[in-house]
Tab-separated table of C-alpha atoms in Angstrom:
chain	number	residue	atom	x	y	z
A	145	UNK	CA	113.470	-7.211	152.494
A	146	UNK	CA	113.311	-8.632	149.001
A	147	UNK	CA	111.452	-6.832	146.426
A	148	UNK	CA	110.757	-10.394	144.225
A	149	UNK	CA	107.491	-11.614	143.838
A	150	UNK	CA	106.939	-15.213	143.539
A	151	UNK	CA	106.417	-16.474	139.901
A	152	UNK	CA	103.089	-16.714	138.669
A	153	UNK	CA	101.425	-20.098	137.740
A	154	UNK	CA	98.305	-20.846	136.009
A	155	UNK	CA	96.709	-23.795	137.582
A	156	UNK	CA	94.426	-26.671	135.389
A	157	UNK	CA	92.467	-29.307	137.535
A	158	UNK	CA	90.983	-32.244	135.810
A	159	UNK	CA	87.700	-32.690	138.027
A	160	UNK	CA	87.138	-36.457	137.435
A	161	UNK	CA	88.643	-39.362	135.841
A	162	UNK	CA	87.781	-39.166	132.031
A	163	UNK	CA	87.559	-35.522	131.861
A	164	UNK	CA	90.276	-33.029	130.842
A	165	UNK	CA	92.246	-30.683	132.923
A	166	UNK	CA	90.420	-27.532	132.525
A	167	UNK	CA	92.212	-24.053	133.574
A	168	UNK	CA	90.905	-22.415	136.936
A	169	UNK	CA	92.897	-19.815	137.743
A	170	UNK	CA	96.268	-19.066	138.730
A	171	UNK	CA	98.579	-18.150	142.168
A	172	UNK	CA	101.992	-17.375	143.100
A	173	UNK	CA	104.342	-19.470	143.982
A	174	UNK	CA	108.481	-19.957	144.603
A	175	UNK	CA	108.436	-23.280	142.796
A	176	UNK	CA	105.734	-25.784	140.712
A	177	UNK	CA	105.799	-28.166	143.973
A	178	UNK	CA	104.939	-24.986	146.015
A	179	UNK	CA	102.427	-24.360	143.028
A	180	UNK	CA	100.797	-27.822	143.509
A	181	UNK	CA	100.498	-27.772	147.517
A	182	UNK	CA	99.067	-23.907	146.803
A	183	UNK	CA	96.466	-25.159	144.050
A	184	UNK	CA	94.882	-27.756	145.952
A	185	UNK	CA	94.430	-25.492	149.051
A	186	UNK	CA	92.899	-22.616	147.228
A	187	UNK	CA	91.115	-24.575	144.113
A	188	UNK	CA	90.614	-27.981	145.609
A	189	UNK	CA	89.114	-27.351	148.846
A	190	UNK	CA	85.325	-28.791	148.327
A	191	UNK	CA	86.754	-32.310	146.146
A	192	UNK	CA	86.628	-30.143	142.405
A	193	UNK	CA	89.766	-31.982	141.390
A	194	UNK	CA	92.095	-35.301	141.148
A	195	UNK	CA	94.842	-34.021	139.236
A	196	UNK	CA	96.475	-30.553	138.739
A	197	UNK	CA	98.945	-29.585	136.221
A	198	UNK	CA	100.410	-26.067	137.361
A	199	UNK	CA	102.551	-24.233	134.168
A	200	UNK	CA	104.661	-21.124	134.461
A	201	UNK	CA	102.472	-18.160	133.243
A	202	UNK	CA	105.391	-17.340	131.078
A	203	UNK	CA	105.162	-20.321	129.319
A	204	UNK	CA	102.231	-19.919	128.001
A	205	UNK	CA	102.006	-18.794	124.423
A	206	UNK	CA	98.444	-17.438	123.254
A	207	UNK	CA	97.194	-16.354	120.221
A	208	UNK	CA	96.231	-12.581	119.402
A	209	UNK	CA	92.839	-11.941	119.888
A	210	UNK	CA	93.632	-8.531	117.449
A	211	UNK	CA	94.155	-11.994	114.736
A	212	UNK	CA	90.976	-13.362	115.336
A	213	UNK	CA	89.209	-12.363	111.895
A	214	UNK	CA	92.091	-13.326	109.750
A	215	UNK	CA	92.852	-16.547	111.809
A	216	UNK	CA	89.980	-18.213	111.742
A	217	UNK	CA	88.194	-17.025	109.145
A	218	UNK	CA	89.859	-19.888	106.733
A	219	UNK	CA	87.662	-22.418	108.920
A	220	UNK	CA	84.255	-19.751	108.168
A	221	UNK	CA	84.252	-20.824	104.416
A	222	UNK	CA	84.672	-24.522	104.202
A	223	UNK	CA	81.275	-25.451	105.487
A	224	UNK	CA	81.785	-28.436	103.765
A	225	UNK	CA	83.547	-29.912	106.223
A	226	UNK	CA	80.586	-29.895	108.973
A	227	UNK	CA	78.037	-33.325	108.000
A	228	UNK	CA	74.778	-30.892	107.461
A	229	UNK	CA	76.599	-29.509	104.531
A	230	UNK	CA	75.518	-32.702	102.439
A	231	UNK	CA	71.730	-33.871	101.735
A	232	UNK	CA	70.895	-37.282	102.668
A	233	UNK	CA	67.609	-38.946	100.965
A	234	UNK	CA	64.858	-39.292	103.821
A	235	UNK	CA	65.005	-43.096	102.778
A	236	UNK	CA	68.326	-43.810	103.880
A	237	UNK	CA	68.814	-44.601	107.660
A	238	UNK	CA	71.481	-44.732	110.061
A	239	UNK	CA	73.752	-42.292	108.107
B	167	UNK	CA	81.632	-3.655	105.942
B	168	UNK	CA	79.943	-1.604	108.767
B	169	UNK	CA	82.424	-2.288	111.413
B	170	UNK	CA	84.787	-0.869	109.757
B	171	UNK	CA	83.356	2.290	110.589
B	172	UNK	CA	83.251	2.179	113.956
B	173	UNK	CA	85.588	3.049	116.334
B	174	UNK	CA	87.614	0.554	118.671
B	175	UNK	CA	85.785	2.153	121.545
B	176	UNK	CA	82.373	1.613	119.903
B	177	UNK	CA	82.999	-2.134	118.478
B	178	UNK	CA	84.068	-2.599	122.524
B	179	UNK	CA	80.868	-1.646	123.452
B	180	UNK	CA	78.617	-3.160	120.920
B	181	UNK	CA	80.883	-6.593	122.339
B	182	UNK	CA	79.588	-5.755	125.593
B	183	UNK	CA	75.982	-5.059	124.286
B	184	UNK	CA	75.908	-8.144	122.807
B	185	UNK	CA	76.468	-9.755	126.116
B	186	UNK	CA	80.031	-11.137	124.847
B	187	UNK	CA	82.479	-11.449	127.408
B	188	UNK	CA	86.183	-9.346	127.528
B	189	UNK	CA	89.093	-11.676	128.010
B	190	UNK	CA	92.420	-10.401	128.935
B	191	UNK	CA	94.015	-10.090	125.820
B	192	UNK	CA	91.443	-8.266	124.189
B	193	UNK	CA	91.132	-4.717	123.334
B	194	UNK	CA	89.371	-2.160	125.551
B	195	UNK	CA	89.138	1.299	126.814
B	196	UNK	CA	92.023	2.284	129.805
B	197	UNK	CA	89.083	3.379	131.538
B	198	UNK	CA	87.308	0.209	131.524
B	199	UNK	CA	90.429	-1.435	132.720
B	200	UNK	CA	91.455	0.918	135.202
B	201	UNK	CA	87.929	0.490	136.786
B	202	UNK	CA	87.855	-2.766	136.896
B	203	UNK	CA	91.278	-3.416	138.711
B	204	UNK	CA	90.169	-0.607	141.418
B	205	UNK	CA	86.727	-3.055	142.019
B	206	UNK	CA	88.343	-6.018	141.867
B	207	UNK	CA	91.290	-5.638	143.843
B	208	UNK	CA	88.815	-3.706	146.529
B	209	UNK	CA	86.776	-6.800	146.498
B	210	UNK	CA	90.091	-9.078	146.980
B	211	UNK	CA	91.440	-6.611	150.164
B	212	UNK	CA	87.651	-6.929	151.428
B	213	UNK	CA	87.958	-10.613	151.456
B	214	UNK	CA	91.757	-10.711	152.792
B	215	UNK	CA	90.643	-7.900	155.879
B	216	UNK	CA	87.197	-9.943	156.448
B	217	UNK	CA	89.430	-12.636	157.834
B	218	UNK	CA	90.138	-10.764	160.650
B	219	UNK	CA	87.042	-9.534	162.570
B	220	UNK	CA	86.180	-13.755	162.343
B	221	UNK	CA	89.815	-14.583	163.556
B	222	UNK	CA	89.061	-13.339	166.388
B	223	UNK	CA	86.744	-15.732	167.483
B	224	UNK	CA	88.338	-18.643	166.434
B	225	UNK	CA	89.903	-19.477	169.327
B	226	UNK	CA	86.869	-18.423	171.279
B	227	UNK	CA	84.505	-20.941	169.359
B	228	UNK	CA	82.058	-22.308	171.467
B	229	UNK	CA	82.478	-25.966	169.925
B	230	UNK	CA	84.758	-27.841	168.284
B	231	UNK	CA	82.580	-28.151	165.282
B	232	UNK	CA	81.815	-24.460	165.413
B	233	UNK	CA	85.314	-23.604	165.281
B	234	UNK	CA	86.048	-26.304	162.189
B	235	UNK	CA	83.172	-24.544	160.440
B	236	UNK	CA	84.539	-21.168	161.275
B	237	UNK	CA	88.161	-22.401	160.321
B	238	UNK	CA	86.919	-23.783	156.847
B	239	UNK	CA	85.132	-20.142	156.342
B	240	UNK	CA	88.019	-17.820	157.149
B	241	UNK	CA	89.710	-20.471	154.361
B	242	UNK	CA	87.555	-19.881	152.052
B	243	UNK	CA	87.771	-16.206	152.480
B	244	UNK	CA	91.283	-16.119	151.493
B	245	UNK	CA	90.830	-18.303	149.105
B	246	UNK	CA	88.311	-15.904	147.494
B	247	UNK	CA	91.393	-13.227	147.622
B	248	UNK	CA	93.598	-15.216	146.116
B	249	UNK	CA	91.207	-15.870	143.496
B	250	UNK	CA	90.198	-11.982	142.462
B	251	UNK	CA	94.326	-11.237	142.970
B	252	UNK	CA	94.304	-13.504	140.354
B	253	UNK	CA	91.707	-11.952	138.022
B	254	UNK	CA	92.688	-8.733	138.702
B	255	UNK	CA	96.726	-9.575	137.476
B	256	UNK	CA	94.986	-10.648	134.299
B	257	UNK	CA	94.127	-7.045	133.486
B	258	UNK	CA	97.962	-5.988	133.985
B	259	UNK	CA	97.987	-5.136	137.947
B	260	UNK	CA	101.082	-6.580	140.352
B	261	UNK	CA	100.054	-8.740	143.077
B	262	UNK	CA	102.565	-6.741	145.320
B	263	UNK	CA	101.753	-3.135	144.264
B	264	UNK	CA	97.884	-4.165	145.170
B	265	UNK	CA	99.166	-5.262	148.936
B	266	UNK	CA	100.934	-1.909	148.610
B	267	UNK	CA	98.523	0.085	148.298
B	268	UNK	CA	95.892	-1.727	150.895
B	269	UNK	CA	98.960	-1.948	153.392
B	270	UNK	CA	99.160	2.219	152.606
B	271	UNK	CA	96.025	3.005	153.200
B	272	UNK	CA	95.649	3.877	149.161
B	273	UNK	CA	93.079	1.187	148.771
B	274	UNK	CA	89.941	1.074	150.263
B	275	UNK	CA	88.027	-2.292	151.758
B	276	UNK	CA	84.756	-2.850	152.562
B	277	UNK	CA	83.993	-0.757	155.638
B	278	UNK	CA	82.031	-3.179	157.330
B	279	UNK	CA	85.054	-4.867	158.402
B	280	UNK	CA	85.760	-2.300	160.496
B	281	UNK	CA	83.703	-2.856	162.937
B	282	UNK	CA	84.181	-4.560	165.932
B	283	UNK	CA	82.964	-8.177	167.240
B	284	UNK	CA	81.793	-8.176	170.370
B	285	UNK	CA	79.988	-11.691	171.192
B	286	UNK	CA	79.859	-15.124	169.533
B	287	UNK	CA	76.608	-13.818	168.080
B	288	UNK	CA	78.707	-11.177	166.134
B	289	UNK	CA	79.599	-14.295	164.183
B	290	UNK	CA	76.136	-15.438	163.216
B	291	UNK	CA	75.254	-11.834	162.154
B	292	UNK	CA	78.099	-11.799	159.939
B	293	UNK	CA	77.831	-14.874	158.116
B	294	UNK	CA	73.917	-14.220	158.150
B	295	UNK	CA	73.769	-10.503	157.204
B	296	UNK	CA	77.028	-9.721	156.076
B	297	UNK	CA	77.688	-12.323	153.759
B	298	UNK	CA	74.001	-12.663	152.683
B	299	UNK	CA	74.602	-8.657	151.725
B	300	UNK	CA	77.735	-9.810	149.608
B	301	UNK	CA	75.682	-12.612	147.899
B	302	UNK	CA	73.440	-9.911	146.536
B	303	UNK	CA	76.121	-7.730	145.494
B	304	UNK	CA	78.008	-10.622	144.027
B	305	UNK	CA	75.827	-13.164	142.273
B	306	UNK	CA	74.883	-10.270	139.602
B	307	UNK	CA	78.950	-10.013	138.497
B	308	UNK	CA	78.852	-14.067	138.213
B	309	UNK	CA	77.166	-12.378	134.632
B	310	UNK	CA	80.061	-8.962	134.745
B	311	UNK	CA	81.660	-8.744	131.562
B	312	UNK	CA	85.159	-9.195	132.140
B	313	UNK	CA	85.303	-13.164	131.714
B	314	UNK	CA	88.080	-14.208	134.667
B	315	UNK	CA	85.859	-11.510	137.420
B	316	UNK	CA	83.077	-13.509	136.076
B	317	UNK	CA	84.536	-17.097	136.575
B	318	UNK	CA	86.070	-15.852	140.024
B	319	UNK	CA	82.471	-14.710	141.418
B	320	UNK	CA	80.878	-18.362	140.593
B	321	UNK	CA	83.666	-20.052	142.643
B	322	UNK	CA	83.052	-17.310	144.923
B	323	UNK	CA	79.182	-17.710	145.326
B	324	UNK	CA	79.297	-21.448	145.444
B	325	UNK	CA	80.994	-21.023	148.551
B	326	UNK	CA	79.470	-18.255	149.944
B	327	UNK	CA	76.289	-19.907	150.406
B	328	UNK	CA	77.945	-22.110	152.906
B	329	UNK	CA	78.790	-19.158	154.580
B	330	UNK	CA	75.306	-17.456	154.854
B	331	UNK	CA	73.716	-21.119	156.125
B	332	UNK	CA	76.437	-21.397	158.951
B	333	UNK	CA	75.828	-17.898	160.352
B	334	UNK	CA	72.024	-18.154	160.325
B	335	UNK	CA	72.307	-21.259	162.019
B	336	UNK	CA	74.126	-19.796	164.778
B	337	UNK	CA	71.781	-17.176	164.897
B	338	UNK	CA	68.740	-19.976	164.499
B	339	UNK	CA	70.614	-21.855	167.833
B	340	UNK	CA	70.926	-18.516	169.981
B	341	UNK	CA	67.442	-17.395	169.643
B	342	UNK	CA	65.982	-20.704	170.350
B	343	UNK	CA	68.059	-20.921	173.086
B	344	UNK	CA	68.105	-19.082	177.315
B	345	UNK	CA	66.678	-15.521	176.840
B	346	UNK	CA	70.346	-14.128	177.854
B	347	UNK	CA	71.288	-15.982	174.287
B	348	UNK	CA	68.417	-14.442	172.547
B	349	UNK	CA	69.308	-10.819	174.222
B	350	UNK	CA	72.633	-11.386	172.401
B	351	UNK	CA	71.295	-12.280	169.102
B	352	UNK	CA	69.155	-9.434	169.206
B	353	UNK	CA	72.233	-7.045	170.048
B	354	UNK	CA	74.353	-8.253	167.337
B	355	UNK	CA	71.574	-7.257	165.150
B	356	UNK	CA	71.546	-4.281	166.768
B	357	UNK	CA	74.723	-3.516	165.535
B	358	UNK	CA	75.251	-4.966	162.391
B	359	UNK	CA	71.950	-3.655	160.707
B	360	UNK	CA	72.906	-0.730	159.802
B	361	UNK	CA	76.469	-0.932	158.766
B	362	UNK	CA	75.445	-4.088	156.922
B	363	UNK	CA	72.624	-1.542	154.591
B	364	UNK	CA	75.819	0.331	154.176
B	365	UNK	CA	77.886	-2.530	151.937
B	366	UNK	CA	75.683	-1.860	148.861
B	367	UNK	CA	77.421	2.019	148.728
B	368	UNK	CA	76.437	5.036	148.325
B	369	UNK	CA	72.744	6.428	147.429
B	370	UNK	CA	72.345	6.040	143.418
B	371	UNK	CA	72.444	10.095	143.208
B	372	UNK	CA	75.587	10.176	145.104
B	373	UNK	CA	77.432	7.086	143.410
B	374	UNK	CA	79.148	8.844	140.044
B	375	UNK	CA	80.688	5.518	138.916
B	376	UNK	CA	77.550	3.430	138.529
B	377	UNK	CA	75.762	4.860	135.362
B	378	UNK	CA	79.221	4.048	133.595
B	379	UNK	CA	79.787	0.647	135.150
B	380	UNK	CA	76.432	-0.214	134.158
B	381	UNK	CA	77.072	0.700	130.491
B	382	UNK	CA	79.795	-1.583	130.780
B	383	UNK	CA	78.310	-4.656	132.440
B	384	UNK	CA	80.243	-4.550	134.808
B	385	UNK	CA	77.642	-3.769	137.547
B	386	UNK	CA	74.384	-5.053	137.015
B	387	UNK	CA	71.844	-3.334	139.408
B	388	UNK	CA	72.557	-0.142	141.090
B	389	UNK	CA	73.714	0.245	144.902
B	390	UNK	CA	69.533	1.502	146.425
B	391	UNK	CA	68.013	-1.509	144.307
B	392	UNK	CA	70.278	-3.579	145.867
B	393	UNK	CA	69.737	-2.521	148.612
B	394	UNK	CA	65.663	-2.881	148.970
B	395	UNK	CA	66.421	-6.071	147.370
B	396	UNK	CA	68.651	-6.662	150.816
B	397	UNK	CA	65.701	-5.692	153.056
B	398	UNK	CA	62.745	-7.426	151.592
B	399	UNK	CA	64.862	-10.788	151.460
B	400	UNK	CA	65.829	-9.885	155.318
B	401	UNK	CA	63.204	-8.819	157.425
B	402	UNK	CA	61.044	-12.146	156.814
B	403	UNK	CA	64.088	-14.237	157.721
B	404	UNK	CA	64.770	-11.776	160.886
B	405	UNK	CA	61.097	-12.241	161.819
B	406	UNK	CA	61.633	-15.913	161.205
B	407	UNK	CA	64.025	-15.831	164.231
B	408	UNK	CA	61.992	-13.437	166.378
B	409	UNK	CA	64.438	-10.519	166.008
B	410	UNK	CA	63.583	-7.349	165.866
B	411	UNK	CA	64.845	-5.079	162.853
B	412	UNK	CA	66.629	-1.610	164.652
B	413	UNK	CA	64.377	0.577	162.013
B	414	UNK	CA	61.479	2.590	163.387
B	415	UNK	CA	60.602	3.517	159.944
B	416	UNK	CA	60.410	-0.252	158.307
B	417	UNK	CA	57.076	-0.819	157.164
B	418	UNK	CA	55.674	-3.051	154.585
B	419	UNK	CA	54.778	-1.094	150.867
B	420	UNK	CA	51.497	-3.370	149.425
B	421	UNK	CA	52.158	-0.798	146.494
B	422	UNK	CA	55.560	-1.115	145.664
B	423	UNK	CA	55.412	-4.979	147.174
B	424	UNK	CA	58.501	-4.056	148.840
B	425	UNK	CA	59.232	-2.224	152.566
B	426	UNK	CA	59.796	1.109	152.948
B	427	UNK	CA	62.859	1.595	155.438
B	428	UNK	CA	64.563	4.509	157.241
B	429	UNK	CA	67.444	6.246	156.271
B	430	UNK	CA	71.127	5.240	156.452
B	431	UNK	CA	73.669	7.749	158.624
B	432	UNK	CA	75.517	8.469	155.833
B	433	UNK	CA	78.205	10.816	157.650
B	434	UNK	CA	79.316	7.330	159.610
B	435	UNK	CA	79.388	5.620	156.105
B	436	UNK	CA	81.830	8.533	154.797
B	437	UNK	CA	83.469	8.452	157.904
B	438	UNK	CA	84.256	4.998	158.085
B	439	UNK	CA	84.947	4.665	154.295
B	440	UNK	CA	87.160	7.432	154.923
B	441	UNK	CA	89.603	5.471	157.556
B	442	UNK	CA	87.639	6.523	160.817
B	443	UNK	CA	86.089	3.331	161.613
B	444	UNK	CA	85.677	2.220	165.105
B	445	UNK	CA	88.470	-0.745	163.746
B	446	UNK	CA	90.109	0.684	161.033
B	447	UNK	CA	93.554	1.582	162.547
B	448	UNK	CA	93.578	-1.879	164.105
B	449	UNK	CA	92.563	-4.323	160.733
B	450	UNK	CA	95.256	-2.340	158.801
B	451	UNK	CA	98.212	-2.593	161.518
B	452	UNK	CA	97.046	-6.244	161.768
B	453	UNK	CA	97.529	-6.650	157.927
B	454	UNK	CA	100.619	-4.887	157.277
B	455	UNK	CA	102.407	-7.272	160.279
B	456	UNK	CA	101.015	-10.135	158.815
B	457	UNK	CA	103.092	-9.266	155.806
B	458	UNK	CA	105.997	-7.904	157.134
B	459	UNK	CA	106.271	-10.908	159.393
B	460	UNK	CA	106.133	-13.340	156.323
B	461	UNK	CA	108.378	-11.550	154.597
B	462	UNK	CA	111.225	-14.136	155.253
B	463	UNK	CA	109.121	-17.070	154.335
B	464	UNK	CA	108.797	-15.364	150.942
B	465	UNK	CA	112.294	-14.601	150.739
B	466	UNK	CA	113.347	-18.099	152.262
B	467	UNK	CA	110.586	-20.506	150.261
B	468	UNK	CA	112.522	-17.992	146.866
B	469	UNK	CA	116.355	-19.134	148.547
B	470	UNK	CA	114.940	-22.723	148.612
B	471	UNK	CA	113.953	-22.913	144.856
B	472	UNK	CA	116.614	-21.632	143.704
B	473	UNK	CA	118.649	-23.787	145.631
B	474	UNK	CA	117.011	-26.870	144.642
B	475	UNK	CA	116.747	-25.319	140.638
B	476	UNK	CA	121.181	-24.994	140.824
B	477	UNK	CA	121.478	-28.474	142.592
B	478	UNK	CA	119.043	-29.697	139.226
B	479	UNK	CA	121.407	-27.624	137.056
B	480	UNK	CA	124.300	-29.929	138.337
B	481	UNK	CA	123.173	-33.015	138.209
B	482	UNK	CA	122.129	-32.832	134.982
B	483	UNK	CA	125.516	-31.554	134.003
């Protein structure tokens, strides 16, 4: 009996034209086509989807939560980038 | 800064006080995780054995549209496997070494699938008690604090609802039908009442995991309030279908607006939990020969693709 377990895959379903594929889950299986026929029988089965994109788990490439602080905090201290940072005179409209 | 002061240990749980949510890659205690792929992958064998008590009745459907609906609900239940296998490999666990150890007997499952089921009505009872049981214990861990448990419990309520509706239909149909029908609704309750008031676990005192699994999140109500939860939602609907609850002792409480109820026979809980269920031998043989007779579709469908991957290989070349 082999001992190899199918590849994982980590499955995104885009629910309805005009939105994105959005990640659900994932499942095991011996190839993406496999994947595909898998996702739509365990994600898909009540019409959540017309698309799925299915990636190789060990594709994916994340960033280190451990990071976070240092990461993002470049984005904390330029709040003059979001529109509220700036005063607009009550007289002028449509701005 | 103050964090600084704190321990990993203690920012985890100030995270988790906070109501934020633990993601996979995060940091937290071995303990947390270890508890949390024991639950989960429990709660994914529960799912994969509940297929079979139902299975058998498929073929034994006393419609065509009852056995569609009962089709589409043993789907969904291994669906709902499939989807805790899935958060449960998040926190580090194999998919195969969790088959292992249900196949082994290492693993427990809920023990009310160890019952037998005996009529049509069995089938009603289930998806009406049984599953209405397991949307009490489950819609509090749609809110558990590991985020992919979390996201696997709302696909798993959404669905579960259809479950409870199609069993207390069936129930609905037998007790307005012949009295013989009736006799058998009433029978199934019989038997399922009890067991069914054993799902939620263990007595609070006698449950040593809960006070920490509340301090994590990850359980949000305790096993007895639960449970009284379980009763007070039940008994009107029973009533609504002119069945009679199998407690002597069940009696309304205008004090604690809740009913007071007899006493679970907790030796046949420990039994049962402890392998000696009326079913138990059977549901895990069945299992186990369910894998080993796939075992060459895994190992074919794994020929196949690599197959196809080397004929890619040279055609590219």
């Amino acid at each position: 009996m082999s001992q190899k377990e199918w590849p994982l895959w980590e499955v995104f379903i885009r629910s309805k034209q005009g939105l994105d594929h959005k990640h659900v889950g994932s499942l095991h299986a011996a190839d993406a086509e496999m994947a595909i026929q898998n996702a739509r029988d365990v994600y898909t089965r009540r019409l959540e989807g017309v698309s799925i994109w299915v990636v190789e788990s060990k594709h994916v490439h994340a960033s280190n939560p451990d990071d976070a602080a240092a990461f993002y905090e470049p984005a904390n201290d330029k709040i003059y980038r979001h529109p509220t940072f700036y005063t607009v005179p009550d007289s002028i409209k449509h701005m | 800064m103050e964090t600084a002061e704190l321990t990993q240990e203690e920012q985890f749980q100030a995270r988790i006080d906070a109501d934020v949510r633990i993601e996979p890659k995060d940091w937290m205690p071995e303990a947390y995780r270890k508890t949390l792929i024991r639950q989960i992958s429990q709660h994914a064998h529960s799912e994969l054995v509940g297929m079979l008590p139902e299975g058998n009745w498929i073929t034994r459907a006393p419609s065509l549209k009852r056995k569609s609906i009962l089709l589409a609900k043993v789907q969904d239940e291994a669906g709902h496997g499939l989807y805790l296998y899935s958060a449960a490999e998040t926190l580090g666990a194999s998919r195969d070494q969790m088959l292992a150890d249900l196949h082994s007997g290492k693993a427990k499952y809920s023990s009310i699938f160890n019952y037998p089921t005996l009529s049509w009505a069995d089938m009603g009872t289930i998806g009406w008690l049984v599953d209405g049981a397991a949307i009490l214990n489950q819609v509090p861990l749609c809110r558990t604090s590991y985020g992919p448990y979390a996201r696997a419990m709302v696909r798993v309520c959404k669905e579960e609802s259809f479950h409870q509706r199609q069993g207390f239909e069936i129930m609905q149909t037998l007790c307005e039908g012949a009295p013989a029908q009736k006799q058998m609704a009433q029978e199934a309750l019989n038997r399922w009442w009890w067991p069914t008031l054993m799902m939620f676990g263990p007595k609070d005192a006698d449950s040593p995991n809960t006070e920490q699994s509340m301090k994590w999140r990850i359980k949000r109500f305790t096993n007895d309030e639960l449970r009284q939860k379980f009763v007070d939602m039940m008994v009107p609907q029973a009533e609504f279908l002119g069945l009679t609850v199998p407690d002597d002792k069940l009696q309304w409480n205008e004090t604690k607006q809740g009913y007071d109820f007899g006493d679970v026979d907790w030796a046949e809980f420990w039994d049962v939990v402890k392998g000696n269920g009326p079913c138990s031998r059977e549901r895990l043989q069945a299992r186990v020969q369910a894998h080993e007779d796939g075992a060459w579709v895994r190992e074919a469908a794994l020929a196949h693709a690599e197959k196809r991957r080397q004929r890619a290989e040279t055609a590219a070349a």
